[in-house]
């Protein structure tokens, strides 16, 4: 058992019939950065991702490909694992809803809810959206002319004998919880949206589907434990993953989750249905449900028909040219964390890369290590007790950045946390420009001053690299290594970020450029987004699964 406080972060579990793309990678990347930050901060972290496999679409896709549903699921779950490996994600587990460890526990939760009367048998009449495998309310159906609000396909009127979850019974408790915990639903705009909808009234929701034994798609899923003529609705099955994975004696300390990271499309399930089910199960509620917005590309929504999805081949092309950490950096700092969508535009990618990485941390590191190489034979100079110089109180400056980063991470401001590392780097640049150590170097009498300046620069950059480590683990580990400061196991953020960690005399190595400058005139590495005004030659090749 660990005495360190637990931190549990989750991503949605992804539909296994889709190929991994920027959307899946993005949510998982934000979770990865949060997990890495928290590990560095000394927390006992559990980071979960995985795949949602009991959708009817899995069966139809499998049939189209001439394989069994589980073979199809195996194959595609593997594609997600590989994609997440390529992105350098550090998840502690990968749950698949077809695994016995999940299925057994889901049956247990359903039994418990039936025993309390929170799940009961009744009749349901409603508008079914076959393309999304969900019912839409009468109001939504009417508003969209009885077509799917997502895909525009015809809705179908369905009557079903179903098991229901008594959602209506939890309306007041849920509202009270949301009110008492302002950090529970984030960002604020999403909370207001959800609260508005809850106030219109919560109705009980079906949690099962009757099985048509002659239809393979209808048979696919977890059966209701007391009634094998029904299977558990895929969304209910899927939500339980967050709990089922840690509902073991070794992992129970992780519940409740601190952070469920999701996209805005699946907010209702996470902000309303899931918490109410947890209340019915008498389990604690997660600390925060954070719903980010969407990536679009070159100003246009990404869609299969436009063929402009940023899929793995596209991400791979960017990784190939700019490096994995540059891609991670772009997604993390320019992504749709707030309530508005974010545009993945090639020109912006290059601009941010050059500003933050090539001309930012990369240039600062090479400038400072160069001077230490030249003037001190590559050995870290001794500041001789000086910590404040030329209007820069370095322990205070670096301390404020480190503290700021931690505070922002705690409040789920991931992009803001990373900007602290960049801000610290800029302070170093400003300091070098103001003090001009290359001029001081010409005056032997000012050798101590030169040593102090370069110590301050190197030490501030070491701390900046630490703050950037969760976003860019490989490059920043490399940089810290060059500064003889690779974090050792067991060292926590508090120790590491303290001013003075860098020992005088330690080797400061220059090495290759961390982020070579990018040429803004070069075409996008994957040929660009189809239809983004690049010219007909760029059209083929960037589609799904190339
Ligand atoms: N299986 C359900 C989730 C169940 S969780 C208990 C599901 N899966 S999904 O494969 O469709 O993935 C949805 C998630 O992918 C979104 O919530 C979001 O995290 C991510 N994204 C999909 N497209 C996206 C963008 N264009 N931009 C950003 N993220 C988006 O829904």
Short mmCIF file of N, CA and C in Angstrom, two decimals, residues 10-15 21-31 134 185-187 190-191 193-194 197 235 239 242 259-272 288-295 335-341 414:
data_model
loop_
_atom_site.label_atom_id
_atom_site.label_comp_id
_atom_site.label_asym_id
_atom_site.label_seq_id
_atom_site.Cartn_x
_atom_site.Cartn_y
_atom_site.Cartn_z
N UNK A 10 -8.88 8.90 -16.35
CA UNK A 10 -9.40 8.00 -17.37
C UNK A 10 -9.64 8.73 -18.70
N UNK A 11 -9.70 7.96 -19.77
CA UNK A 11 -10.13 8.48 -21.08
C UNK A 11 -11.42 7.74 -21.43
N UNK A 12 -12.15 8.22 -22.43
CA UNK A 12 -13.26 7.38 -22.89
C UNK A 12 -12.67 6.06 -23.37
N UNK A 13 -13.47 5.02 -23.38
CA UNK A 13 -12.99 3.82 -24.06
C UNK A 13 -13.55 3.92 -25.48
N UNK A 14 -12.70 3.64 -26.44
CA UNK A 14 -13.01 3.99 -27.83
C UNK A 14 -13.68 2.86 -28.57
N UNK A 15 -14.62 3.23 -29.44
CA UNK A 15 -15.30 2.22 -30.25
C UNK A 15 -14.27 1.50 -31.10
N UNK A 21 -7.65 7.88 -34.48
CA UNK A 21 -7.33 9.14 -35.17
C UNK A 21 -7.01 10.21 -34.13
N UNK A 22 -6.86 11.44 -34.60
CA UNK A 22 -6.43 12.53 -33.73
C UNK A 22 -7.36 12.71 -32.51
N UNK A 23 -8.65 12.47 -32.70
CA UNK A 23 -9.60 12.64 -31.59
C UNK A 23 -9.25 11.71 -30.44
N UNK A 24 -9.09 10.42 -30.77
CA UNK A 24 -8.76 9.44 -29.73
C UNK A 24 -7.39 9.75 -29.12
N UNK A 25 -6.45 10.09 -30.00
CA UNK A 25 -5.09 10.35 -29.52
C UNK A 25 -5.07 11.59 -28.63
N UNK A 26 -5.88 12.57 -28.98
CA UNK A 26 -5.85 13.82 -28.23
C UNK A 26 -6.33 13.63 -26.79
N UNK A 27 -7.49 13.05 -26.61
CA UNK A 27 -8.00 12.86 -25.24
C UNK A 27 -7.01 12.04 -24.43
N UNK A 28 -6.47 11.02 -25.07
CA UNK A 28 -5.54 10.14 -24.36
C UNK A 28 -4.23 10.86 -24.04
N UNK A 29 -3.83 11.75 -24.94
CA UNK A 29 -2.61 12.52 -24.71
C UNK A 29 -2.77 13.48 -23.52
N UNK A 30 -3.91 14.13 -23.43
CA UNK A 30 -4.13 15.04 -22.29
C UNK A 30 -4.08 14.24 -20.99
N UNK A 31 -4.70 13.07 -21.02
CA UNK A 31 -4.66 12.21 -19.83
C UNK A 31 -3.23 11.78 -19.52
N UNK A 134 -28.56 4.91 -30.12
CA UNK A 134 -29.12 5.54 -28.93
C UNK A 134 -30.48 6.12 -29.23
N UNK A 185 -18.03 19.50 -13.03
CA UNK A 185 -18.21 19.49 -14.48
C UNK A 185 -17.46 20.67 -15.08
N UNK A 186 -16.54 20.37 -15.99
CA UNK A 186 -15.72 21.43 -16.56
C UNK A 186 -15.66 21.26 -18.06
N UNK A 187 -15.36 22.32 -18.83
CA UNK A 187 -15.36 23.71 -18.41
C UNK A 187 -16.76 24.22 -18.04
N UNK A 190 -19.87 23.95 -20.23
CA UNK A 190 -20.47 22.62 -20.32
C UNK A 190 -21.35 22.34 -19.10
N UNK A 191 -20.88 22.80 -17.94
CA UNK A 191 -21.68 22.60 -16.73
C UNK A 191 -23.03 23.29 -16.89
N UNK A 193 -24.65 24.03 -19.53
CA UNK A 193 -25.44 23.29 -20.50
C UNK A 193 -26.15 22.10 -19.84
N UNK A 194 -25.37 21.35 -19.09
CA UNK A 194 -25.89 20.14 -18.45
C UNK A 194 -26.95 20.51 -17.40
N UNK A 197 -30.22 21.32 -18.91
CA UNK A 197 -30.96 20.14 -19.37
C UNK A 197 -31.52 19.33 -18.21
N UNK A 235 -23.87 1.44 -23.83
CA UNK A 235 -23.36 2.62 -23.10
C UNK A 235 -23.25 2.36 -21.59
N UNK A 239 -19.73 2.55 -19.56
CA UNK A 239 -19.45 3.48 -18.45
C UNK A 239 -18.86 2.75 -17.24
N UNK A 242 -14.85 2.31 -15.93
CA UNK A 242 -14.03 3.14 -15.05
C UNK A 242 -13.94 2.54 -13.64
N UNK A 259 -10.29 12.28 -12.37
CA UNK A 259 -10.58 12.99 -13.62
C UNK A 259 -11.04 12.03 -14.70
N UNK A 260 -12.27 12.26 -15.20
CA UNK A 260 -12.73 11.57 -16.41
C UNK A 260 -12.56 12.58 -17.55
N UNK A 261 -11.62 12.33 -18.42
CA UNK A 261 -11.45 13.20 -19.59
C UNK A 261 -12.29 12.66 -20.72
N UNK A 262 -13.08 13.52 -21.33
CA UNK A 262 -13.95 13.06 -22.43
C UNK A 262 -14.08 14.18 -23.47
N UNK A 263 -14.69 13.86 -24.61
CA UNK A 263 -15.04 14.88 -25.58
C UNK A 263 -16.46 15.34 -25.33
N UNK A 264 -16.81 16.50 -25.88
CA UNK A 264 -18.12 17.10 -25.61
C UNK A 264 -19.28 16.23 -26.10
N UNK A 265 -19.01 15.36 -27.07
CA UNK A 265 -20.06 14.52 -27.63
C UNK A 265 -20.64 13.53 -26.63
N UNK A 266 -19.90 13.21 -25.60
CA UNK A 266 -20.38 12.17 -24.70
C UNK A 266 -20.55 12.70 -23.27
N UNK A 267 -20.85 14.00 -23.21
CA UNK A 267 -20.98 14.65 -21.91
C UNK A 267 -22.17 14.15 -21.10
N UNK A 268 -23.32 14.00 -21.73
CA UNK A 268 -24.53 13.64 -20.99
C UNK A 268 -24.36 12.31 -20.24
N UNK A 269 -23.81 11.34 -20.94
CA UNK A 269 -23.60 10.04 -20.30
C UNK A 269 -22.69 10.16 -19.07
N UNK A 270 -21.67 10.98 -19.20
CA UNK A 270 -20.69 11.08 -18.12
C UNK A 270 -21.10 12.03 -17.01
N UNK A 271 -21.87 13.05 -17.39
CA UNK A 271 -22.20 14.08 -16.40
C UNK A 271 -23.50 13.78 -15.69
N UNK A 272 -24.34 12.92 -16.28
CA UNK A 272 -25.66 12.67 -15.69
C UNK A 272 -25.87 11.18 -15.39
N UNK A 288 -13.88 15.07 -11.16
CA UNK A 288 -14.09 16.00 -12.27
C UNK A 288 -14.38 15.25 -13.56
N UNK A 289 -15.40 15.72 -14.25
CA UNK A 289 -15.67 15.25 -15.61
C UNK A 289 -15.31 16.44 -16.51
N UNK A 290 -14.29 16.27 -17.32
CA UNK A 290 -13.81 17.39 -18.13
C UNK A 290 -14.08 17.08 -19.60
N UNK A 291 -14.93 17.89 -20.22
CA UNK A 291 -15.31 17.64 -21.62
C UNK A 291 -14.66 18.67 -22.54
N UNK A 292 -13.70 18.23 -23.31
CA UNK A 292 -13.07 19.15 -24.25
C UNK A 292 -13.89 19.23 -25.53
N UNK A 293 -13.51 20.17 -26.38
CA UNK A 293 -14.22 20.34 -27.66
C UNK A 293 -13.51 19.54 -28.75
N UNK A 294 -13.73 19.92 -29.99
CA UNK A 294 -13.25 19.10 -31.11
C UNK A 294 -12.10 19.73 -31.88
N UNK A 295 -11.30 18.86 -32.46
CA UNK A 295 -10.32 19.30 -33.46
C UNK A 295 -11.04 19.39 -34.78
N UNK A 335 -4.76 22.58 -28.46
CA UNK A 335 -5.95 21.75 -28.57
C UNK A 335 -7.21 22.38 -28.01
N UNK A 336 -8.36 21.69 -28.24
CA UNK A 336 -9.67 22.22 -27.85
C UNK A 336 -10.04 21.92 -26.40
N UNK A 337 -9.19 22.33 -25.46
CA UNK A 337 -9.50 22.03 -24.07
C UNK A 337 -10.72 22.80 -23.59
N UNK A 338 -10.89 23.99 -24.09
CA UNK A 338 -12.00 24.82 -23.63
C UNK A 338 -13.29 24.48 -24.33
N UNK A 339 -14.18 25.45 -24.41
CA UNK A 339 -15.50 25.20 -24.98
C UNK A 339 -15.55 25.48 -26.48
N UNK A 340 -14.41 25.85 -27.09
CA UNK A 340 -14.44 26.08 -28.54
C UNK A 340 -13.55 25.06 -29.25
N UNK A 341 -13.88 24.80 -30.50
CA UNK A 341 -13.10 23.84 -31.28
C UNK A 341 -11.74 24.43 -31.63
N UNK A 414 -4.40 22.21 -18.26
CA UNK A 414 -3.19 21.52 -18.73
C UNK A 414 -2.33 22.41 -19.61
#
